[in-house]
Structures are given as C-alpha cells and as structure tokens.
mmCIF file of C-alpha atoms in Angstrom:
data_model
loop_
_atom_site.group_PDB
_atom_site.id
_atom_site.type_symbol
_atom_site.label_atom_id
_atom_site.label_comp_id
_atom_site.label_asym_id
_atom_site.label_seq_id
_atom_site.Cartn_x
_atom_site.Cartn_y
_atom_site.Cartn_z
ATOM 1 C CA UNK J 1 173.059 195.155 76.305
ATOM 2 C CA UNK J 2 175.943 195.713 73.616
ATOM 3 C CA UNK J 3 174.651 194.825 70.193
ATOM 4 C CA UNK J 4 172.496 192.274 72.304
ATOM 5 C CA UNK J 5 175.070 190.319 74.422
ATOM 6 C CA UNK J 6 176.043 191.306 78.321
ATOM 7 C CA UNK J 7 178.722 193.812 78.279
ATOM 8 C CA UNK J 8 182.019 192.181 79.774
ATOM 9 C CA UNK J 9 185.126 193.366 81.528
ATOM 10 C CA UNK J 10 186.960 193.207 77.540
ATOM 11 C CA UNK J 11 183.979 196.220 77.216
ATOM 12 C CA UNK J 12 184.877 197.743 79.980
ATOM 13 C CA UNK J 13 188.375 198.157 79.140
ATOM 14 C CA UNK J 14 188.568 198.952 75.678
ATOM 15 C CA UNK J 15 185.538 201.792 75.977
ATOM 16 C CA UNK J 16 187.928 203.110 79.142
ATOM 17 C CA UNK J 17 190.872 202.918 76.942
ATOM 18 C CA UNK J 18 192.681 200.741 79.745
ATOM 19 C CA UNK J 19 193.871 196.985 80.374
ATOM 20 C CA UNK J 20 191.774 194.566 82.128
ATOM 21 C CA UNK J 21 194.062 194.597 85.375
ATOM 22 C CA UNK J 22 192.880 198.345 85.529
ATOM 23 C CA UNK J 23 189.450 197.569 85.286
ATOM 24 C CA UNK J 24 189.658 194.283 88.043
ATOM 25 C CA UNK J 25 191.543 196.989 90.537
ATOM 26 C CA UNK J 26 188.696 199.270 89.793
ATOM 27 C CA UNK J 27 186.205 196.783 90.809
ATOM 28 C CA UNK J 28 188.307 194.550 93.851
ATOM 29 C CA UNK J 29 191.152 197.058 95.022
ATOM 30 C CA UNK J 30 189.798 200.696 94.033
ATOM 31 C CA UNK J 31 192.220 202.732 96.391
ATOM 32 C CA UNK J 32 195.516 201.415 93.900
ATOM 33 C CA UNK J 33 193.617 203.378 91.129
ATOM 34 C CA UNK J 34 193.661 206.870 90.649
ATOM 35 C CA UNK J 35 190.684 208.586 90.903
ATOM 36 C CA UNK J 36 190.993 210.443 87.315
ATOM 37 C CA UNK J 37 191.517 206.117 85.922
ATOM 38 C CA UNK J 38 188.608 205.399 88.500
ATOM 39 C CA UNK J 39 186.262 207.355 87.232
ATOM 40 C CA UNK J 40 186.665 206.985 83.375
ATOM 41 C CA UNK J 41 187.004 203.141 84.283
ATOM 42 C CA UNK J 42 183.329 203.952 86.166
ATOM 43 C CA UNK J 43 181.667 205.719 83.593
ATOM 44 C CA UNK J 44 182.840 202.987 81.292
ATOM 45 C CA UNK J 45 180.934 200.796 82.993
ATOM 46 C CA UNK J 46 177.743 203.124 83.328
ATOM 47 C CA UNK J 47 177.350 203.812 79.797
ATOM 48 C CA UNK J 48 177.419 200.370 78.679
ATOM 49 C CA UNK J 49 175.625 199.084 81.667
ATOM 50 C CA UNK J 50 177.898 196.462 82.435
ATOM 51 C CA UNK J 51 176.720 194.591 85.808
ATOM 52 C CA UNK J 52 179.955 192.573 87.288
ATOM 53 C CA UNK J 53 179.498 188.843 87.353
ATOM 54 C CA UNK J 54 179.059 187.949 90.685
ATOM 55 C CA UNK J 55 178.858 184.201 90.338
ATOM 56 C CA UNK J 56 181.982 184.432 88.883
ATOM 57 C CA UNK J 57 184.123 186.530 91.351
ATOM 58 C CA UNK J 58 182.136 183.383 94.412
ATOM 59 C CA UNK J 59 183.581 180.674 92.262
ATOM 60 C CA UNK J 60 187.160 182.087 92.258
ATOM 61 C CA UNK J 61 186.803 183.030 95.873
ATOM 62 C CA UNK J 62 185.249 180.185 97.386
ATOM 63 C CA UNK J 63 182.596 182.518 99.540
ATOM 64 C CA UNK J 64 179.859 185.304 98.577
ATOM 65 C CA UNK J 65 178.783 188.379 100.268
ATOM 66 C CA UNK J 66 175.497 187.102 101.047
ATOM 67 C CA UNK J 67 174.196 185.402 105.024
ATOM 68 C CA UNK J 68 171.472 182.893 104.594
ATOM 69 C CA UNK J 69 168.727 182.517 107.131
ATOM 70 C CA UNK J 70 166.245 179.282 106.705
ATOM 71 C CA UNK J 71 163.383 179.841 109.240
ATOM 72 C CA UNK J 72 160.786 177.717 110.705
ATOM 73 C CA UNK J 73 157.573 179.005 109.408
ATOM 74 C CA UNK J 74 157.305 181.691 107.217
ATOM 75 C CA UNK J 75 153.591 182.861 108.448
ATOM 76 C CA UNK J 76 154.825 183.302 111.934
ATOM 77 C CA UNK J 77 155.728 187.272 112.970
ATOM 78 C CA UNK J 78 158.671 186.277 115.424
ATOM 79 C CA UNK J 79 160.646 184.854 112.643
ATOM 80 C CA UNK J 80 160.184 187.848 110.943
ATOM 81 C CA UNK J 81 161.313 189.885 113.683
ATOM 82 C CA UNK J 82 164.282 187.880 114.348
ATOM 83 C CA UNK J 83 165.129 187.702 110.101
ATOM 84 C CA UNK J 84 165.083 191.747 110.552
ATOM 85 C CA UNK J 85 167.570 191.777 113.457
ATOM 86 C CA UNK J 86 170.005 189.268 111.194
ATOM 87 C CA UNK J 87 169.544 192.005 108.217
ATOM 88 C CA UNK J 88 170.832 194.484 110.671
ATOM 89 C CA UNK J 89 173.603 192.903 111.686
ATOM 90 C CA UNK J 90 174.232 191.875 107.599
ATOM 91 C CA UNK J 91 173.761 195.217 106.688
ATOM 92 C CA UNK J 92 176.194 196.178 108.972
ATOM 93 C CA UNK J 93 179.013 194.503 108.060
ATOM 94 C CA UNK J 94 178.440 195.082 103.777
ATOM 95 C CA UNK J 95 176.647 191.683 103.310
ATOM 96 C CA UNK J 96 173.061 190.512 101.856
ATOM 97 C CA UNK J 97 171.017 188.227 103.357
ATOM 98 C CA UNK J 98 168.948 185.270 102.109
ATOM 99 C CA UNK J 99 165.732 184.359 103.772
ATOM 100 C CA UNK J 100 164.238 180.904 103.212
ATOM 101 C CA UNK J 101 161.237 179.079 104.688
ATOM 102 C CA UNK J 102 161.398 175.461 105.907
ATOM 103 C CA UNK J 103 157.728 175.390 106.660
ATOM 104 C CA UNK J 104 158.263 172.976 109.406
ATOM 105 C CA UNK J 105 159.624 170.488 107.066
ATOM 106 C CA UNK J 106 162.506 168.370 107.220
ATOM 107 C CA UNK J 107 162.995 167.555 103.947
ATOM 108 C CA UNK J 108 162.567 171.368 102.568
ATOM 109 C CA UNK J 109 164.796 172.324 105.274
ATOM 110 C CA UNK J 110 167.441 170.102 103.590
ATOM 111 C CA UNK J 111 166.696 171.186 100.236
ATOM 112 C CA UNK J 112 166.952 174.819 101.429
ATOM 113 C CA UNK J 113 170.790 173.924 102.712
ATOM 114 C CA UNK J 114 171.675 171.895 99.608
ATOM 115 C CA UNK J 115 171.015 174.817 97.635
ATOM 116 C CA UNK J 116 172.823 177.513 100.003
ATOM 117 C CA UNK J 117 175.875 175.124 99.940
ATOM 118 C CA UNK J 118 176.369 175.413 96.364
ATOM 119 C CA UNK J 119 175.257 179.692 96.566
ATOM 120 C CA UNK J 120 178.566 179.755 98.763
ATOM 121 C CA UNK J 121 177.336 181.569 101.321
ATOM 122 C CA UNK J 122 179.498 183.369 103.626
ATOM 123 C CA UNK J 123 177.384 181.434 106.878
ATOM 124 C CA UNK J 124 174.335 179.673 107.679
ATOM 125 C CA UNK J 125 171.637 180.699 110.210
ATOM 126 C CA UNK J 126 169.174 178.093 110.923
ATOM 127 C CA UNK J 127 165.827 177.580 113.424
ATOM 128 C CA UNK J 128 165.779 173.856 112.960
ATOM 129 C CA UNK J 129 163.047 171.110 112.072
ATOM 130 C CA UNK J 130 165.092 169.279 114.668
ATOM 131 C CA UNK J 131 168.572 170.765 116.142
ATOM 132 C CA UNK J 132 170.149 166.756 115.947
ATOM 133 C CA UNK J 133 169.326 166.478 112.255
ATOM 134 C CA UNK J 134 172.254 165.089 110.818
ATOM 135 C CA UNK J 135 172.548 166.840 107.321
ATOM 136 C CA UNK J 136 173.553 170.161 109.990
ATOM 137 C CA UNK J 137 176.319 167.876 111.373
ATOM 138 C CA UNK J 138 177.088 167.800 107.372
ATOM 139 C CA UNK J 139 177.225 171.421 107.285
ATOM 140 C CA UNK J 140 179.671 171.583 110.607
ATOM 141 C CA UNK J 141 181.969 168.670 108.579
ATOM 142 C CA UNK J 142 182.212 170.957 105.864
ATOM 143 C CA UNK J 143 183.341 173.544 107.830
ATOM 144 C CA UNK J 144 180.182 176.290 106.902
ATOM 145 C CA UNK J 145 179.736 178.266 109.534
ATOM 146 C CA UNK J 146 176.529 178.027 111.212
ATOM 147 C CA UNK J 147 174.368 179.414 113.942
ATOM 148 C CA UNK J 148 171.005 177.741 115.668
ATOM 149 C CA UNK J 149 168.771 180.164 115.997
ATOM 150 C CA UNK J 150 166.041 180.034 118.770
ATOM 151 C CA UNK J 151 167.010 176.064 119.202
ATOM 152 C CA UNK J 152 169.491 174.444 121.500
ATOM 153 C CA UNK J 153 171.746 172.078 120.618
ATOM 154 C CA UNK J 154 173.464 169.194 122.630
ATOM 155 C CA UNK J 155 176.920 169.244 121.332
ATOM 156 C CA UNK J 156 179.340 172.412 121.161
ATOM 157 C CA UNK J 157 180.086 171.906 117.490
ATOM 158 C CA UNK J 158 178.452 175.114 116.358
ATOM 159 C CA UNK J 159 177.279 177.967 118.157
ATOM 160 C CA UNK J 160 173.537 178.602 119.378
ATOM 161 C CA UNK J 161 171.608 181.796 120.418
ATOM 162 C CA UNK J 162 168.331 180.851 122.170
ATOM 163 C CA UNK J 163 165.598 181.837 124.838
ATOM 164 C CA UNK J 164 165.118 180.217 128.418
ATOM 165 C CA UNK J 165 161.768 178.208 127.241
ATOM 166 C CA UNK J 166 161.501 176.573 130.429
ATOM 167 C CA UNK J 167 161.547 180.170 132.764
ATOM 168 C CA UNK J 168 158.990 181.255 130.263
ATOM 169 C CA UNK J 169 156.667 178.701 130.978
ATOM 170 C CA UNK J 170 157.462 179.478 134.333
ATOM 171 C CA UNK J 171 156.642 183.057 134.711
ATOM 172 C CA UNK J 172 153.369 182.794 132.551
ATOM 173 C CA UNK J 173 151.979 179.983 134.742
ATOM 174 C CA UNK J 174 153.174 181.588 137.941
ATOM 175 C CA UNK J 175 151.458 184.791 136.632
ATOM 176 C CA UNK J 176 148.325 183.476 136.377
ATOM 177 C CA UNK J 177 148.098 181.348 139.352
ATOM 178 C CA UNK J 178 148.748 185.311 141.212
ATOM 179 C CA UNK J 179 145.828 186.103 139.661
ATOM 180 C CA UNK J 180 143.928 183.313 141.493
ATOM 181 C CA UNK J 181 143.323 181.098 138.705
ATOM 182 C CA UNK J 182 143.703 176.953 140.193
ATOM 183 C CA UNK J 183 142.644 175.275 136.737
ATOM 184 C CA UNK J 184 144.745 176.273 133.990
ATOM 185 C CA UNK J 185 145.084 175.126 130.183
ATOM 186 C CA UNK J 186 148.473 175.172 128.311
ATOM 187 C CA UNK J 187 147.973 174.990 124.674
ATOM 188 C CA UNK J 188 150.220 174.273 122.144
ATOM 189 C CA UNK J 189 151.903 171.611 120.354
ATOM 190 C CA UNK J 190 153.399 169.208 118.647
ATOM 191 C CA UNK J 191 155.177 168.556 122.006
ATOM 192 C CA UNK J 192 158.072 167.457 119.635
ATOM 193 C CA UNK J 193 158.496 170.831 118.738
ATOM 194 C CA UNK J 194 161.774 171.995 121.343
ATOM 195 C CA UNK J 195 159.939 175.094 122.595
ATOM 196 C CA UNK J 196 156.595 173.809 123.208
ATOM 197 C CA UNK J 197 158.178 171.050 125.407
ATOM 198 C CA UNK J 198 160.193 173.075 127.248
ATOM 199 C CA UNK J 199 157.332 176.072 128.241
ATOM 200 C CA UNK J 200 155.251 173.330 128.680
ATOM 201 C CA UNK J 201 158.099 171.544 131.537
ATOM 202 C CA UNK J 202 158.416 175.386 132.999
ATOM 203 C CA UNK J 203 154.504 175.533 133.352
ATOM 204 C CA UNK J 204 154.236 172.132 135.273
ATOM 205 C CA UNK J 205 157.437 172.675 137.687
ATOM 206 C CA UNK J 206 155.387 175.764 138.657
ATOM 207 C CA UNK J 207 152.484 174.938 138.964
ATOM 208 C CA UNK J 208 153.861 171.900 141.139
ATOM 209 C CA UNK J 209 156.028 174.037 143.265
ATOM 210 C CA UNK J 210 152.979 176.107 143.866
ATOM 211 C CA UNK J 211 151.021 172.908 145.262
ATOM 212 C CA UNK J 212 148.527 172.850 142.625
ATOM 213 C CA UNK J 213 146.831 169.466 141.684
ATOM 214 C CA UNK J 214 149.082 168.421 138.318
ATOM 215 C CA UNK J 215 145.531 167.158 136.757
ATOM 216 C CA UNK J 216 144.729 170.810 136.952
ATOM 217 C CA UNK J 217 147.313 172.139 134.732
ATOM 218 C CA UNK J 218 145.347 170.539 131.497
ATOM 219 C CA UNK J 219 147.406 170.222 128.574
ATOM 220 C CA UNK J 220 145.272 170.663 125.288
ATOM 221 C CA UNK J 221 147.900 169.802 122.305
ATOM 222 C CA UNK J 222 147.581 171.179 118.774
ATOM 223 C CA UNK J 223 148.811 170.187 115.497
ATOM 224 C CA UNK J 224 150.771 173.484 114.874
ATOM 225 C CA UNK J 225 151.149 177.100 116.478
ATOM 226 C CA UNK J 226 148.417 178.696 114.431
ATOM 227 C CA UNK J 227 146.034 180.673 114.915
ATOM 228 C CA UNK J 228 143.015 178.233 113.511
ATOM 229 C CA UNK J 229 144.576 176.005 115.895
ATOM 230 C CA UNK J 230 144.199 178.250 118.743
ATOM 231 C CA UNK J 231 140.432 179.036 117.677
ATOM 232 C CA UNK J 232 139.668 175.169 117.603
ATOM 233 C CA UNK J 233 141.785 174.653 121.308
ATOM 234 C CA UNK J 234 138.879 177.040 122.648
ATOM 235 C CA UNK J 235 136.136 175.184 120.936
ATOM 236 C CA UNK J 236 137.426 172.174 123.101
ATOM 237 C CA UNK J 237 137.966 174.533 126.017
ATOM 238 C CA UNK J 238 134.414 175.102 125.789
ATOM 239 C CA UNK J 239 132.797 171.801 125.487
ATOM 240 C CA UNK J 240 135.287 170.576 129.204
ATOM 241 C CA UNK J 241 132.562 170.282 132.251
ATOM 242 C CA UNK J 242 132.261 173.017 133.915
ATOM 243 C CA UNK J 243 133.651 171.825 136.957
ATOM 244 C CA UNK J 244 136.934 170.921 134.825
ATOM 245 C CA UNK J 245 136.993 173.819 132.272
ATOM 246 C CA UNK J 246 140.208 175.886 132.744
ATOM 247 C CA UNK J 247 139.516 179.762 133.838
ATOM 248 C CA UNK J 248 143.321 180.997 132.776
ATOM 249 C CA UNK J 249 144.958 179.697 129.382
ATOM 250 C CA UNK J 250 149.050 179.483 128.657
ATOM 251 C CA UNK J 251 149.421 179.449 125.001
ATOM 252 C CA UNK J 252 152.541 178.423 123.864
ATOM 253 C CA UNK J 253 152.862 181.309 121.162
ATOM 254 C CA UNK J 254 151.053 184.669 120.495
ATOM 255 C CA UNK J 255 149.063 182.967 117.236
ATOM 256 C CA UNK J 256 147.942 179.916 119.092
ATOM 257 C CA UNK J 257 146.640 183.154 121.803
ATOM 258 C CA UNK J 258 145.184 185.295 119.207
ATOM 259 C CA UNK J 259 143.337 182.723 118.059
ATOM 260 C CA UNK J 260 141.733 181.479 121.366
ATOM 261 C CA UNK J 261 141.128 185.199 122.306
ATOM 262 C CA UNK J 262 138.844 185.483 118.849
ATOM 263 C CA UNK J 263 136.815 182.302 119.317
ATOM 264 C CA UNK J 264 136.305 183.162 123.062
ATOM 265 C CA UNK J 265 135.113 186.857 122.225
ATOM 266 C CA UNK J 266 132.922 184.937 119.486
ATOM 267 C CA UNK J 267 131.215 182.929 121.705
ATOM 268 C CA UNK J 268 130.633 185.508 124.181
ATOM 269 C CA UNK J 269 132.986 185.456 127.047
ATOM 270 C CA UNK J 270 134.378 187.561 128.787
ATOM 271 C CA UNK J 271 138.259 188.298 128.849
ATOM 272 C CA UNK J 272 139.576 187.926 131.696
ATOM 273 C CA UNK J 273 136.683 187.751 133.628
ATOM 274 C CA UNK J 274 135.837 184.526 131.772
ATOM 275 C CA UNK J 275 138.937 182.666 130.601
ATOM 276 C CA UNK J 276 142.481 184.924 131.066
ATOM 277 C CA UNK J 277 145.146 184.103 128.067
ATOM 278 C CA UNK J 278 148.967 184.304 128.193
ATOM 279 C CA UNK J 279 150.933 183.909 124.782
ATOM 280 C CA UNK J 280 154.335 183.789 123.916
ATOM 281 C CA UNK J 281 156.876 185.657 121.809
ATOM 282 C CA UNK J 282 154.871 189.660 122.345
ATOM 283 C CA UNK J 283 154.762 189.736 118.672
ATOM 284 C CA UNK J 284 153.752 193.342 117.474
ATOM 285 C CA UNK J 285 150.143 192.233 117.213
ATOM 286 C CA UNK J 286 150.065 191.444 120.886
ATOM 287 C CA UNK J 287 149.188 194.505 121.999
ATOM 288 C CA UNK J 288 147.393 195.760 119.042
ATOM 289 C CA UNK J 289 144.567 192.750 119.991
ATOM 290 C CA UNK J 290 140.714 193.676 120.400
ATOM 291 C CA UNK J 291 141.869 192.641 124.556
ATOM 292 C CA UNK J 292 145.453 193.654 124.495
ATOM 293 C CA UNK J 293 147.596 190.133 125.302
ATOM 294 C CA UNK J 294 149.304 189.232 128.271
ATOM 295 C CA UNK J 295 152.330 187.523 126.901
ATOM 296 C CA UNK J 296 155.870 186.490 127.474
ATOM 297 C CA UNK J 297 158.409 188.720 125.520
ATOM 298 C CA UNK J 298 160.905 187.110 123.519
ATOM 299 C CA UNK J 299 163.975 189.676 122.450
ATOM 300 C CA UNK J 300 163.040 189.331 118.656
ATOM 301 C CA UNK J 301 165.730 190.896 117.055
ATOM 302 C CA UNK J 302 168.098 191.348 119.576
ATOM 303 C CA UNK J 303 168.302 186.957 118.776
ATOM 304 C CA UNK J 304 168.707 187.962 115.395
ATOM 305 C CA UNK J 305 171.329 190.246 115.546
ATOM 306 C CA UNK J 306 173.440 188.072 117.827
ATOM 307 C CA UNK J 307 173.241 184.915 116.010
ATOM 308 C CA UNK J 308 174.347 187.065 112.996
ATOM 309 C CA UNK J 309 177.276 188.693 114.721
ATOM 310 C CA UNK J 310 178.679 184.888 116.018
ATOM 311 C CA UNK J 311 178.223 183.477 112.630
ATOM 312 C CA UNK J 312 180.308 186.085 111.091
ATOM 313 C CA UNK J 313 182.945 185.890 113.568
ATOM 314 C CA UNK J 314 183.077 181.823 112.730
ATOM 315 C CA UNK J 315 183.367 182.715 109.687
ATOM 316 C CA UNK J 316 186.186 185.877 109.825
ATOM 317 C CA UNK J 317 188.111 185.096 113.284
ATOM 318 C CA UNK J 318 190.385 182.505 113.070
ATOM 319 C CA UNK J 319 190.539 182.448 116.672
ATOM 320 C CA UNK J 320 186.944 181.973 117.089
ATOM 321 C CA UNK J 321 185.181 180.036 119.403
ATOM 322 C CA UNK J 322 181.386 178.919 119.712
ATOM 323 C CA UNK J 323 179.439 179.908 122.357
ATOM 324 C CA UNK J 324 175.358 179.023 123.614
ATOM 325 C CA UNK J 325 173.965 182.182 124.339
ATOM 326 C CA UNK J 326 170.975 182.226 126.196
ATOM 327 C CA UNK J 327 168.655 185.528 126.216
ATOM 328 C CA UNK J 328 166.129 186.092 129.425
ATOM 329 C CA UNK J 329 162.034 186.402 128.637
ATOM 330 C CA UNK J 330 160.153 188.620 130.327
ATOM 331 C CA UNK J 331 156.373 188.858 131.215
ATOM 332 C CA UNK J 332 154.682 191.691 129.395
ATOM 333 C CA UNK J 333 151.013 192.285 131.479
ATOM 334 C CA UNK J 334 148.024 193.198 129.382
ATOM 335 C CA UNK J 335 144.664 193.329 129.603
ATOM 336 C CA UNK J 336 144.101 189.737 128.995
ATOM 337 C CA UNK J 337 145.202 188.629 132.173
ATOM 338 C CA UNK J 338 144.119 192.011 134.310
ATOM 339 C CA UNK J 339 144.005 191.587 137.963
ATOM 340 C CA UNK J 340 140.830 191.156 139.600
ATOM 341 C CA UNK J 341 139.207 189.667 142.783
ATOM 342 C CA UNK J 342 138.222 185.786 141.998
ATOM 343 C CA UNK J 343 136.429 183.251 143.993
ATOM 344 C CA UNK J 344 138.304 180.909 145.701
#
C-alpha cells in the first residue's frame, strides 16, 4: 500500500523516473524495453508492491488468461482427474484455470456460466447437467468457445471429447459372463444421466448377444453415483430370492462399486466367490480397495488434456474446426472379479 491506497501505474512511473508508455511496454511488450529501463521499471514495481490490474487489462481486451472448467460433481475422483489433465494442458500454454462444481444441478450449472461469461474467459469446458441445455446453445451464439467434456452432443456446433459408454458396458458385462456368472446386476442411475444409459445399453446388447435371458441382467437404479448409494444397492441385492439374487454386479462407476464392495464385506460375503463387482472410471482408489476392483478404465486426464487443447485452438485458430473425439475404455482385471471354477 502507498500511504494506504493501491499503488498504480502513475507510481510506477514516477518512482522509475519514466512515462507511463514505458511502464505499459514493461508490462505487455517487454522485449521493446531495454533491459537497464526493464529492470528499474521492475524494481519500481517491487518496492512499492504494485500488483497490475488484471480486470482492467480483460475489459480492454475482451478475453483473460484464465480456462474455466464447470464439472459434474465435485465429490467424484474422475472429475478430478480429468480437471488435472485440463490444468496441464492450461499450464502449458501460460493460462489459469477455473474449476467450478455444478453438483448435478441445472440451475447452478447456469449460474456457474453466467458468471464465467462476464470473468471473460478465454474458453469454456463443460461436463453437462444435460448436453441439449439451451443456455450452452447461448454460449455457442455468443461465440465462447466451448468444449463437452465426457458428454456427447447431437449437433456439430461445438466440439466434444468423450468415452465409448456403450463398449464399456460391453466389455464389463462380457467379462463377467467369462467368468461364468448367468445372473448379473447393473447398478447405477438416474438412467437420465447420458453415461449410465449408455453402459447400461452396452451391458444388455451383450448380454443378449451372448443368449442370456434379458430378465437376468437385473437393473437395480440409484438416485446418484455414490457410494451410500452403492452400499444401499447391496442391501437390496441381498434381500432378492435366492434363486434371483445376482452372483456378478456391473456398477456404473467406481463409487457406486466401492460402496457395494463395503456393505458386501460387512455382511459377510465373500468377494468374488460370493457376488463379483465391476466399476467404472479405475479411479486411483480402485486398486487401493480392501478387494482390489475390477473396473473399466476411463483415460482420466488424457480427456482432460484434449478437451483443453481443442478449446484453445477454437479459441486461437481462425481456421479451426470442431471435432467429436471419442477415447477407447479398457477393462482393468482385479481381484474383484478373479477367475474361478463356478457351478453351472
């Protein structure tokens, strides 16, 4: 503070004993000054403590240096992973990066992008309530650039970076049914949600192509992708009839599987000799579980990173044009599906 106001660019100058232009090259175009004017101009600016207005320099340039990233919900580890891979790529390229949490809410999703709009941020990376919502057709009329993130979206009008949902249903259902299992649970839910519906399509073709009775694929839906959700899915695993009660479980996330693998260890069973589990995502804790999980890998950051790289092309290249990239899951075999000899 200078006799208890902010110290401004007038400060600057007159302790550097230089004009104002000298000072704004110092801080915009450094390489026209020289570096005996640089450094005077720097120390200047160190002994007074004068912080540059940031605000300021947005408003007369219509853009900041900052990314913004509103995720889905803040307690889950994958979004985590795949804000960390957008830092990367932010870091990369000079730029900071906000993080905000929808919490699975449309209308604090909206809030969240009101806001950013008037931050001026440099681009928009979003994982969606619901990809149609129009206030993100709002965003695309405006000309923001903007990424989906881990969401699909059915027009071309911005650019997407997502998983194949459906193949991972796929591969987790076909897993277990080579493990001998022919009543299976999928968990997860709401079925709105655009993942859940899709592993839960890739875990029915399969199990279909496979000639397995449809009725015994059981869906169990859930309310979120928690884990108390997942503990209360195995309470009602538990009280099927025996003759109905799944042997394998597809969870459609790694909390949802975390959580059925603690209530099942709680009430005494066996995994996998009792009740295998699959998740989804092979979030870091995956492994690290008192039965390691079985789940389908998701490439965390690598999403991250790519979304980030498209939306700053949008947002740099002229010549830019949006693409859907899709990434490929991959089954990741644990102990919580381990191969044994079953009776048929």
């Amino acid at each position: 503070m200078l006799n208890g106001r902010t110290p401004s660019v007038k400060d600057v100058a007159a302790a550097a004993g230089v004009s104002l232009g000298t000072v704004s090259n110092v801080m915009n175009r450094p390489e026209v000054v020289s570096a005996r004017t640089r450094e005077r101009v720097e120390r200047a600016m160190a002994e007074l403590g004068f912080v540059r207005n940031e605000s300021a320099r947005q408003l007369r340039a219509g853009t900041s240096r900052t990314l913004a990233y509103v995720m889905l919900d803040g307690t889950n580890p994958f979004f985590h992973d795949v804000a960390q891979g957008i830092e990367f790529a932010a870091e990369d390229a000079d730029l900071s990066l906000f993080i905000c949490n929808s919490n699975s809410r449309a209308a604090r999703e909206e809030v969240h992008l009101d806001r950013l709009l008037q931050q001026r941020v440099q681009g928009i990376l979003i994982t969606p309530v619901d990809p149609a919502a129009p206030h993100l057709d709002e965003l695309v009329r405006r000309g923001v650039p903007l990424v989906i993130v881990d969401r699909v979206r059915g027009a071309d009008s911005c650019c997407s970076v997502a998983v194949d949902d459906v193949l991972g249903g796929r591969i987790a259902v076909e897993h277990l049914a080579e493990q001998g299992h022919t009543r299976v649970a999928f968990i997860g839910g709401p079925e709105s949600i655009g993942q859940v519906h899709e592993r839960l399509q890739g875990a029915r073709e399969i199990w279909e192509s496979l000639g397995h009775d449809p009725e015994d694929l059981i869906y169990l839906p859930t309310d979120s992708l928690s884990v108390a959700e997942g503990r209360s899915a195995g309470e009602r695993l538990a009280g099927l009839a025996a003759r109905r009660r799944p042997t394998a479980a597809f969870c459609a996330n790694d909390l949802l599987a975390l959580g059925l693998l603690q209530q099942s260890i709680g009430a005494g069973l066996r995994v996998p000799d009792d009740l295998a589990i699959v998740g989804f995502d092979d979030i870091e804790f995956a492994a690290a579980a008192a039965v390691p999980l079985t789940s389908v890998r998701q490439p965390r950051q690598e999403l991250g990173r790519a979304a980030a790289q498209l939306v700053l092309d949008e947002a740099t290249n002229p010549n830019h044009r949006h693409q859907q990239l899709q990434f490929q899951p991959e089954l990741v075999a644990r102990a919580s599906t381990a191969t044994r000899a079953r009776a048929l």
